[in-house]
Short mmCIF file of C-alpha atoms and ligand atoms in Angstrom, two decimals:
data_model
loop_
_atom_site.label_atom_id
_atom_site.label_comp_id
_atom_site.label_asym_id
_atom_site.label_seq_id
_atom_site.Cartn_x
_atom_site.Cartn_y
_atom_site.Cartn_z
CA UNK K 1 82.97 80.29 117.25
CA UNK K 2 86.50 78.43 117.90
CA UNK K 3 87.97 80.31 120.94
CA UNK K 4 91.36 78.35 121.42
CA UNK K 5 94.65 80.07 120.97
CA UNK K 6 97.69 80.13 122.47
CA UNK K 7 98.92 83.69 123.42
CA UNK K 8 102.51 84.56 124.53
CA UNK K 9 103.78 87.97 125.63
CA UNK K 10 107.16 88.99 124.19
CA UNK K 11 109.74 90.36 126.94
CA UNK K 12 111.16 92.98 125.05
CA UNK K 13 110.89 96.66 127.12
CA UNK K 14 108.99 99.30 124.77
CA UNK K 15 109.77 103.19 125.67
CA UNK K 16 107.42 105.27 123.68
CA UNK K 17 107.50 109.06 122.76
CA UNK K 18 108.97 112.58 121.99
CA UNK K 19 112.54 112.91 123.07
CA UNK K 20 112.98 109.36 124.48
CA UNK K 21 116.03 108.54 123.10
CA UNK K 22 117.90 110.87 125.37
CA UNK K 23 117.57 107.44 128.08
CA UNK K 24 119.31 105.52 125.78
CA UNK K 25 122.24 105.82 128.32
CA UNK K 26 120.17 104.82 131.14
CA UNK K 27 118.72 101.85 129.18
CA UNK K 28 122.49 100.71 128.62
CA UNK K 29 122.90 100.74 132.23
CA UNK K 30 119.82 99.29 133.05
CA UNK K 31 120.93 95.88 130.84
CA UNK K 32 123.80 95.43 133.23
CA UNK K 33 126.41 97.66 129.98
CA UNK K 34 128.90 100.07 130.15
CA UNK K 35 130.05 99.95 126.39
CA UNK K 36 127.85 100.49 123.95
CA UNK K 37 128.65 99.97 119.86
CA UNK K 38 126.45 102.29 118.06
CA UNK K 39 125.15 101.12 114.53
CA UNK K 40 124.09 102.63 111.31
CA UNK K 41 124.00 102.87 107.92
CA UNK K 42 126.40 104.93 106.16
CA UNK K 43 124.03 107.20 105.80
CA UNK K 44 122.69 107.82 109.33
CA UNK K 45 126.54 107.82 110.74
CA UNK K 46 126.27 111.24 111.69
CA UNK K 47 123.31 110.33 113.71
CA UNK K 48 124.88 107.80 115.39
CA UNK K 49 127.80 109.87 116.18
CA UNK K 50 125.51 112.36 117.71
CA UNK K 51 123.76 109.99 120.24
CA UNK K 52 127.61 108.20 121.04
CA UNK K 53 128.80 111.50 122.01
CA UNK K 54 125.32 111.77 123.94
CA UNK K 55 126.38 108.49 125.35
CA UNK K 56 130.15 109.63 126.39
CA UNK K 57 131.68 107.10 128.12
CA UNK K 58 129.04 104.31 127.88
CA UNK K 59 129.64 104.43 124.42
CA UNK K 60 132.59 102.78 122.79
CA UNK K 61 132.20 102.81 118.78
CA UNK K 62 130.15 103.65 115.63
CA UNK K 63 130.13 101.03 113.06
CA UNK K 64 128.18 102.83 110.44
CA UNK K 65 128.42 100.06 107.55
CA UNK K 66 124.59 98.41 107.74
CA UNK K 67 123.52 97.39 104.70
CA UNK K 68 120.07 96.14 103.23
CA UNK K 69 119.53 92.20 103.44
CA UNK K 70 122.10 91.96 106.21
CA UNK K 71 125.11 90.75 104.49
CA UNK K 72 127.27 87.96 106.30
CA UNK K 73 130.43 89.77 105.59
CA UNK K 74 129.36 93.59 107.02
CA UNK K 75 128.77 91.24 109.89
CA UNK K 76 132.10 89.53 110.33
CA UNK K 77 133.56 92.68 109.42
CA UNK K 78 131.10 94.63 112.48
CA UNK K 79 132.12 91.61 114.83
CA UNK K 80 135.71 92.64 114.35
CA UNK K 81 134.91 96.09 116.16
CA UNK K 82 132.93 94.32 118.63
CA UNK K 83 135.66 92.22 119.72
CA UNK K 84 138.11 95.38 119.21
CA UNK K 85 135.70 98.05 121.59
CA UNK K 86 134.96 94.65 123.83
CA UNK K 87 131.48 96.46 123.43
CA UNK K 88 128.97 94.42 125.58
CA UNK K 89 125.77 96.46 123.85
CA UNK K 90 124.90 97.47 120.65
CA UNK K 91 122.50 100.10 119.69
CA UNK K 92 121.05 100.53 116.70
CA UNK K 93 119.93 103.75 114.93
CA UNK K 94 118.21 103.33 111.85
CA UNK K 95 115.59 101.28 110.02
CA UNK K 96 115.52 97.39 109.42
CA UNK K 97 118.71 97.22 107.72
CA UNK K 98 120.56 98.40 111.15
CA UNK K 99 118.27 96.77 112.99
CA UNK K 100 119.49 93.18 110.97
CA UNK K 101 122.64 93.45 111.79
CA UNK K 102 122.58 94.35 115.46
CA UNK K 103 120.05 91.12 115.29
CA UNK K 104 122.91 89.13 113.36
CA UNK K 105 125.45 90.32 115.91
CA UNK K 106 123.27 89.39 118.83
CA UNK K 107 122.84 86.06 117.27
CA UNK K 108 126.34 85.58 117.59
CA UNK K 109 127.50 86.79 120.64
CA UNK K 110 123.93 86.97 122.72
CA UNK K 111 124.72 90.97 123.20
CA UNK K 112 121.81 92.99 124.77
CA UNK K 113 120.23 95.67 121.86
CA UNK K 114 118.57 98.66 122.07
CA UNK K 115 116.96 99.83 119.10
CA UNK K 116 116.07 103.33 118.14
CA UNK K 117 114.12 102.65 114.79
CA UNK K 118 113.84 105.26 112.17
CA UNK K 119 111.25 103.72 109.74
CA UNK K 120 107.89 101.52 110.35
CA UNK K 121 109.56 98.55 109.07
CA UNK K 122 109.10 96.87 112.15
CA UNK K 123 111.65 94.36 112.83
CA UNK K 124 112.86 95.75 116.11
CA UNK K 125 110.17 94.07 117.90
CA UNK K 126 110.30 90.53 115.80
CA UNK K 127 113.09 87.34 116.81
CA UNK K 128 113.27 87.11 112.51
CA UNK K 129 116.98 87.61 111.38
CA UNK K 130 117.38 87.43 107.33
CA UNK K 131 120.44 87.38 106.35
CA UNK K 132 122.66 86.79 103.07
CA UNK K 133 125.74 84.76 101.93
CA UNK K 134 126.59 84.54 98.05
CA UNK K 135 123.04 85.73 96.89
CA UNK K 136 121.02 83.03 99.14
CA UNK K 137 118.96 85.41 101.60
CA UNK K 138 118.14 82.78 104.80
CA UNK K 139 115.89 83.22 107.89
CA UNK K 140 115.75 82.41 111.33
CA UNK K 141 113.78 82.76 114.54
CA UNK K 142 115.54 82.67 117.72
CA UNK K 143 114.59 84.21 120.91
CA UNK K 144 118.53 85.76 121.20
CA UNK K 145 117.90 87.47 118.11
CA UNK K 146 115.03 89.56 119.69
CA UNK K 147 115.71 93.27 120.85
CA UNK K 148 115.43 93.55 124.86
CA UNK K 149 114.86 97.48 124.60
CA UNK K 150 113.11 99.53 121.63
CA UNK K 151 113.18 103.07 121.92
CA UNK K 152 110.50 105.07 119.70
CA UNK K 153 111.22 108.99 119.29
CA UNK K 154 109.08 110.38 116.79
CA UNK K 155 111.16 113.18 116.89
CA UNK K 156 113.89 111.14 115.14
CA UNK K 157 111.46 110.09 112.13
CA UNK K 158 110.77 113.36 111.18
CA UNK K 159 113.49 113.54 108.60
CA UNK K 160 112.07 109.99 107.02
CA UNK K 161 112.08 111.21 103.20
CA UNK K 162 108.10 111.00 102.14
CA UNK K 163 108.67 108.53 99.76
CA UNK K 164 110.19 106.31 102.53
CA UNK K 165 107.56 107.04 105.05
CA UNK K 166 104.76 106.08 102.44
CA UNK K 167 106.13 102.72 101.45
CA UNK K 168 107.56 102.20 104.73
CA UNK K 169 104.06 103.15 106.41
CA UNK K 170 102.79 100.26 103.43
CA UNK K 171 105.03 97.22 104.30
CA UNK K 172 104.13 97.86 108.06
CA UNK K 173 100.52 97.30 106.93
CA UNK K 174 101.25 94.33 105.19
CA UNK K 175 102.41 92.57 108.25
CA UNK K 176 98.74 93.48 110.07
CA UNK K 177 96.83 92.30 107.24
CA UNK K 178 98.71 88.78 106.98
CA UNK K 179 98.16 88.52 110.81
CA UNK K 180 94.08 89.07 110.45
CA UNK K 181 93.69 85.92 108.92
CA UNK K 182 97.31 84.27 110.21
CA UNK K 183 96.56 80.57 111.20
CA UNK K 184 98.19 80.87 114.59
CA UNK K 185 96.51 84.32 115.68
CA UNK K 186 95.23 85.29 118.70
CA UNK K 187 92.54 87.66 120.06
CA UNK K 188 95.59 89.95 120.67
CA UNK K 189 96.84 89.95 117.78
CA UNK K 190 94.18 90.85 115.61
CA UNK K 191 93.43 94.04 118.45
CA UNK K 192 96.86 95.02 117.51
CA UNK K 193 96.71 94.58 113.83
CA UNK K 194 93.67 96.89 113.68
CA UNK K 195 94.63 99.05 116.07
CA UNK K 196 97.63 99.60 113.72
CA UNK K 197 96.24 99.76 110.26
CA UNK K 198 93.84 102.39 111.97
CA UNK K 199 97.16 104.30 112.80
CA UNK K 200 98.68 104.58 109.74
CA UNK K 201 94.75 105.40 108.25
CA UNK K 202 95.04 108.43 110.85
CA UNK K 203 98.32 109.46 109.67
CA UNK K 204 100.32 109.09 106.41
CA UNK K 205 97.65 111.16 104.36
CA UNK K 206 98.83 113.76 106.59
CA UNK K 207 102.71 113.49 107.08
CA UNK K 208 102.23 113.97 102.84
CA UNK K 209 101.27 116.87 103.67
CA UNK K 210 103.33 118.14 106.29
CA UNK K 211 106.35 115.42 106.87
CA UNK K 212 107.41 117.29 110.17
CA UNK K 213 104.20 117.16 112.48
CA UNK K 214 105.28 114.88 115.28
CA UNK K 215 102.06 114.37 116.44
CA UNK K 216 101.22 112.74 113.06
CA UNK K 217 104.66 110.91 113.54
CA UNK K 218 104.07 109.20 117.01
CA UNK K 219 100.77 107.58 115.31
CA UNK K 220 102.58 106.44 112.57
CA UNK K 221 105.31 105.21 114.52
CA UNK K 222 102.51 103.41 117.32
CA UNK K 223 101.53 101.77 114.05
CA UNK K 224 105.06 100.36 113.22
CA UNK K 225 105.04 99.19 116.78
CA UNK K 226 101.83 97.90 116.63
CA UNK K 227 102.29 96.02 113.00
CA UNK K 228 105.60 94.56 113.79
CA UNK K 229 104.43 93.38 117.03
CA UNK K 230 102.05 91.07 114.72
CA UNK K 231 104.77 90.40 112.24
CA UNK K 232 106.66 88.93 115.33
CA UNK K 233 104.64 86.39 117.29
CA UNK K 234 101.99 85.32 114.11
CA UNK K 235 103.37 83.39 110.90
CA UNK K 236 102.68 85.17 107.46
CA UNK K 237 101.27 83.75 104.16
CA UNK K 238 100.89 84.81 100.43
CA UNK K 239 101.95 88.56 100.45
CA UNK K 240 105.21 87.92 102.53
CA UNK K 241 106.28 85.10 100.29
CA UNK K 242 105.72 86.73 97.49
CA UNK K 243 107.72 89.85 99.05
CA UNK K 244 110.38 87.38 100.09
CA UNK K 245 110.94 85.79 96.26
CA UNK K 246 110.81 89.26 94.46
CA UNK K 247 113.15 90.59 96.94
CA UNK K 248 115.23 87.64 97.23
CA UNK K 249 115.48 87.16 93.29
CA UNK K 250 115.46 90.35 92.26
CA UNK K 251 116.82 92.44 94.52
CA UNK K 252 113.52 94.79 94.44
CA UNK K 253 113.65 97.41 97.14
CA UNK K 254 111.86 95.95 100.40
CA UNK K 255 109.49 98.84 101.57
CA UNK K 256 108.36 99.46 97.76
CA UNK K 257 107.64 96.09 97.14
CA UNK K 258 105.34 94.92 99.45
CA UNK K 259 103.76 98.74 98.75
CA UNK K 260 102.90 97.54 95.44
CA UNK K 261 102.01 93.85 96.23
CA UNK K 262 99.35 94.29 99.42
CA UNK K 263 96.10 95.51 97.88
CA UNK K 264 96.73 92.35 95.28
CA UNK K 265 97.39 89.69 98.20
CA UNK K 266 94.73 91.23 100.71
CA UNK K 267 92.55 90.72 97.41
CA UNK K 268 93.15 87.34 96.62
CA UNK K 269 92.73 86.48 100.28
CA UNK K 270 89.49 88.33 100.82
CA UNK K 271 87.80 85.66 98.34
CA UNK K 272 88.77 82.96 101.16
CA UNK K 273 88.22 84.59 104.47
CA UNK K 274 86.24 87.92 104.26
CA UNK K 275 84.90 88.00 107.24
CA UNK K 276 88.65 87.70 108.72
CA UNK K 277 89.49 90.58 106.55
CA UNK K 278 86.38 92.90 107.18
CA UNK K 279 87.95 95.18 109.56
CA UNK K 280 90.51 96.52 106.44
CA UNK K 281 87.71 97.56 104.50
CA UNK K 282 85.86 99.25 107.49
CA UNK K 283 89.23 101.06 108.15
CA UNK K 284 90.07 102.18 104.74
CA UNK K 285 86.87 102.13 103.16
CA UNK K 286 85.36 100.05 100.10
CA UNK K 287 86.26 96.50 99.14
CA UNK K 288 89.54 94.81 100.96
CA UNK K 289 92.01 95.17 97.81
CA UNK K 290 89.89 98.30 96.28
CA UNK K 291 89.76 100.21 99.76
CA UNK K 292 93.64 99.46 100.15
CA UNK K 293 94.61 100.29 96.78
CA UNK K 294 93.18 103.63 96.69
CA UNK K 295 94.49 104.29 99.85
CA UNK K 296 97.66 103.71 98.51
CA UNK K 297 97.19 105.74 95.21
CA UNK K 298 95.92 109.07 97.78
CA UNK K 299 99.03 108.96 99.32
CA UNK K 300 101.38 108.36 96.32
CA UNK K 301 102.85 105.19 96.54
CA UNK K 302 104.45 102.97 93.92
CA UNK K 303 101.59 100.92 92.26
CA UNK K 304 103.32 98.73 89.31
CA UNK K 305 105.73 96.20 89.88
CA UNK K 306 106.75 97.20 86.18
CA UNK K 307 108.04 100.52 87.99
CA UNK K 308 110.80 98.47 89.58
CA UNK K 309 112.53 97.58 86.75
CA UNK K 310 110.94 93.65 86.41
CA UNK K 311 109.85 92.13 83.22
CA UNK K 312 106.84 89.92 82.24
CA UNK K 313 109.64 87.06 82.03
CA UNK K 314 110.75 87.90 85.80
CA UNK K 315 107.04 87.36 86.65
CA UNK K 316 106.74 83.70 85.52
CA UNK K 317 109.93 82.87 87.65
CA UNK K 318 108.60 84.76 90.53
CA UNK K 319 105.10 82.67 90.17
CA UNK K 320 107.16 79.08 89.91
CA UNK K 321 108.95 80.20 93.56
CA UNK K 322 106.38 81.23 95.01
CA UNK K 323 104.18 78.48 94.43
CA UNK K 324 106.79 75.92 94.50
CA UNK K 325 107.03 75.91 98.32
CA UNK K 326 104.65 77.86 99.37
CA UNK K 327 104.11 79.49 103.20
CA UNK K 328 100.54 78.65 104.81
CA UNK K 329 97.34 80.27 103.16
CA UNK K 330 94.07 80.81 103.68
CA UNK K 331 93.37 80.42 100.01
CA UNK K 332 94.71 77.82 97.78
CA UNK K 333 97.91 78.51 95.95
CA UNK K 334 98.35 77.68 92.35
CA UNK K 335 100.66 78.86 89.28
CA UNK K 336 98.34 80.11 87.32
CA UNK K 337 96.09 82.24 89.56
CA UNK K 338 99.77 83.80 91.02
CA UNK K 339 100.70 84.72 87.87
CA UNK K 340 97.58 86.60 87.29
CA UNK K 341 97.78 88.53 90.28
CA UNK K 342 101.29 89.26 89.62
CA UNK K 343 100.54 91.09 86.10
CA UNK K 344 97.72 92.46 87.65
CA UNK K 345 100.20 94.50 90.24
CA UNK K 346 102.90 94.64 87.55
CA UNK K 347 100.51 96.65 85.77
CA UNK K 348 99.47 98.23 88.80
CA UNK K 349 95.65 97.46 88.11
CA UNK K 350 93.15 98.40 90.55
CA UNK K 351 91.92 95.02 92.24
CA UNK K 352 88.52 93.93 91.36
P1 LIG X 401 116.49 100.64 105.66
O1 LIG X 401 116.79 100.37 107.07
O2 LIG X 401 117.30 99.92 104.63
O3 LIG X 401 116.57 102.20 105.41
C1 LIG X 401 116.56 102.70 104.07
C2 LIG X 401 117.42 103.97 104.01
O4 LIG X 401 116.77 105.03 104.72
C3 LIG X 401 118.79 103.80 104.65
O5 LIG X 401 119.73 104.48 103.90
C4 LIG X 401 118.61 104.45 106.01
O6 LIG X 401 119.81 104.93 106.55
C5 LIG X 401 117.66 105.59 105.67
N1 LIG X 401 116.86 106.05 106.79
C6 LIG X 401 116.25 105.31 107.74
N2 LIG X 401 115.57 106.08 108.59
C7 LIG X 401 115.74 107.35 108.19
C8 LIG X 401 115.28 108.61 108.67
N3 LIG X 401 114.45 108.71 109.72
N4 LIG X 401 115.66 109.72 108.01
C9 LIG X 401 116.44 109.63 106.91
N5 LIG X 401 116.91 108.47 106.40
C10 LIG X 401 116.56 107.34 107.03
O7 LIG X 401 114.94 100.34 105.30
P2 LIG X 401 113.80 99.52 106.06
O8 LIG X 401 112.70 99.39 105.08
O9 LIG X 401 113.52 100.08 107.39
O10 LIG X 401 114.46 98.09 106.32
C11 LIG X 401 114.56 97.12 105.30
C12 LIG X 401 115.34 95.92 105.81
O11 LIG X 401 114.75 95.46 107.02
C13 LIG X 401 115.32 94.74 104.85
O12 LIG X 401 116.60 94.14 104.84
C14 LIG X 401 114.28 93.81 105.44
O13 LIG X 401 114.49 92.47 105.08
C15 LIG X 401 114.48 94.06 106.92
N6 LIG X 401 113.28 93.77 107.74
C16 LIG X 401 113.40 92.74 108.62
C17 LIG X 401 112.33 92.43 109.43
C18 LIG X 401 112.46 91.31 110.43
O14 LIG X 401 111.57 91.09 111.25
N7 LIG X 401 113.55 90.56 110.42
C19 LIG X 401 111.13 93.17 109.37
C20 LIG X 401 111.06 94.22 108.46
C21 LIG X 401 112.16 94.52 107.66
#
C-alpha cells in the first residue's frame, strides 16, 4: 500500500462543550482585543446582543446583517461599522452565512475571529471564503481567512429548527465522504472523516426525536467539527461541484442541497473506489448510496431535487457546468452519466 502523504496541522484553537461560550471574553483577550464586533444574521441579532452585553466593554457592536452566499456589499456595508467601532475582533454567532462574512472581513483587514457556530455546516474551521458580486459566487483559500478561535456550545444549538439540524447534519457528511477518497488525504483525515460520519450516525436519529438533548447535541456538533476539519485541509470532487453549480445557478438552499445530492455522488463514486468508501457503508449500513439514502429518508430529509423548485431543463444546464470544468474525481466525469444521476436525485430515487 502507498503510504506517502503530506499532513499539516491547522493552528486554529478549538474550545469544546456545554456552556463554553461564556469565555468568549477571555478568548478576545487572549488574541491581544479589547473591541469586539459581534455578527449575525438578522435573525440571530438577539443572540448576539445577548453575548455583547455578556461581553460589556470588550464588546463594541452588533452588525446583525449576514446573509447566505456572503454578499460583497453586506460586507462593505459591515466594514463601515468596523472602521466606525475601530473593532479589532469580530465574533461570529451563527451558522456559515455569519461565519462568511466575519471570513470576508478578516480577509480584508486580517482581524482575529472567534466563531461560535450554530449549525454543522462547518466552515469555521476551513481557510474557504465564497463570496458574491452581481450573481458570480467566487472562492478563495487564504490562511487570513481561517478562524484563530472556534467556540462549540451545544447548548447554543439546541434551538437549531429540526429541519435545519437534519440537512445541516447532511451537508456536514458530505464533506467526510468527499475526503475518504480525496486525492490529497491523509491518514488523519480519513480518522476524522469516520470518526465524524459515526457522530452524526449516533445522533440525528435522536435529536428527531427529542431536538433539546444536549448530550445528543455535543455529538452532533463533534461531528461538524470533525467534518469541516476534512472539508478544510483535503480538496473535494463530484458532490461539492455539483453542490457548488446548483447553488451557484440556482440559488438552491445550501444545507438541502447537498442533503439531496450525497447518497447519488457517494454512489457514483463507490463504482470507482469502494474500498475507499467501505467505512460509509459499515457506519450506516447496506450499500454506500443505499445505506446513506435510507439513512437520510429515517431521519426525514429532503430527497428530490424536484422538491426545490428545479426543472428537468435546469438539470441539463446543471450537467453542462458541472462537467464543463470539472473538480478532481475518482471516477470519470461525463455529460451523460451526470445527467443521469441528476434525474435520478431529482426524482429522489433510491440509488442502486
Ligand atoms: P446559515 O448560516 O445561512 O443559517 C440558516 C438560518 O438558520 C439563518 O437564518 C440562521 O440565522 C439560522 N440559524 C443558525 N443557527 C441557528 C440556531 N442554532 N437556532 C436557530 N436558528 C439558527 O446556514 P448554514 O447552512 O450554516 O450556512 C450556509 C452558508 O455557509 C452558505 O453560504 C455556504 O456557502 C457557507 N459555507 C461555507 C463553508 C466554507 O468552508 N467556506 C462551509 C460550509 C458552508
Amino acid at each position: 500500500m502507498n503510504r506517502d502523504f503530506i499532513y499539516s496541522g491547522s493552528p486554529a484553537h478549538i474550545v469544546f462543550g456545554q456552556g463554553k461560550s461564556a469565555a468568549a471574553g477571555e478568548w478576545v483577550e487572549k488574541l491581544g482585543c479589547s473591541r469586539a464586533l459581534m455578527l449575525a444574521t438578522p435573525q440571530q441579532k438577539a443572540d448576539a446582543e445577548a453575548m455583547a452585553a455578556r461581553l460589556g466593554p470588550l464588546a463594541v457592536g452588533v452588525f446583525a446583517g449576514a446573509v447566505m452566499h456572503t454578499p460583497v456589499d453586506v460586507t462593505e456595508a459591515a466594514m463601515k461599522v468596523v472602521a466606525e467601532t475601530k473593532a479589532d475582533c469580530v465574533v461570529s454567532l451563527g451558522g456559515g452565512s455569519t461565519t462568511g462574512l466575519g471570513k470576508a472581513i478578516a480577509y480584508r483587514t486580517d482581524l482575529p475571529q472567534i466563531v461560535i457556530p450554530t449549525t454543522y455546516a462547518g466552515s469555521e474551521v476551513t481557510p474557504i471564503l465564497g463570496q458574491t458580486e452581481g450573481g458570480r459566487k467566487t472562492t478563495l483559500r487564504h490562511a487570513s481567512i481561517l478562524p484563530e478561535v472556534v467556540i462549540y456550545d451545544p447548548a447554543l444549538t439546541t434551538g437549531l429548527p429540526v429541519g435545519m439540524s437534519v440537512t445541516s447534519g447532511l451537508n456536514a457528511m458530505a464533506h467526510a465522504v468527499e475526503a475518504l477518497y480525496a486525492q490529497d488525504r491523509n491518514p488523519i483525515s480519513s480518522l476524522m472523516a469516520v470518526e465524524g460520519l459515526r457522530a452524526f450516525k449516533a445522533s440525528l436519529p435522536d435529536i428527531i426525536k427529542t431536538p433539546p438533548a444536549l448530550d445528543l447535541r455535543a455529538d452532533a456538533l463533534y461531528g461538524a467539527w470533525l467534518c469541516g476539519t476534512v472539508l478544510g485541509t483535503v480538496g473535494m470532487a463530484l458532490h461539492h461541484k455539483i453542490c457548488h453549480t446548483l447553488g451557484g445557478t440556482f440559488d438552491t438552499p445550501h444545507a438541502d442541497t447537498h442533503a439531496i445530492m450525497l447518497p447519488h455522488t457517494a454512489a457514483y463514486n463507490a463504482v470507482a473506489v469502494p474500498e475507499l468508501l467501505a467505512p460509509v457503508a459499515r457506519v450506516f449500513g447496506g450499500s454506500v448510496g443505499g445505506g446513506l439514502w435510507d439513512f437520510a429518508k429515517e431521519i426525514g430529509a429532503p430527497l428530490a431535487l424536484k422538491g426545490l423548485g428545479l426543472t428537468e431543463v435546469d438539470l441539463d444546464h446543471t450537467a453542462e457546468i458541472a462537467t464543463e470544468n470539472p473538480y478532481w474525481n475518482p471516477r470519470s466525469i461525463d455529460r451523460k452519466s451526470i445527467r443521469a444521476l441528476l434525474q435520478d436525485a431529482w426524482e429522489g430515487k433510491r440509488p442502486a
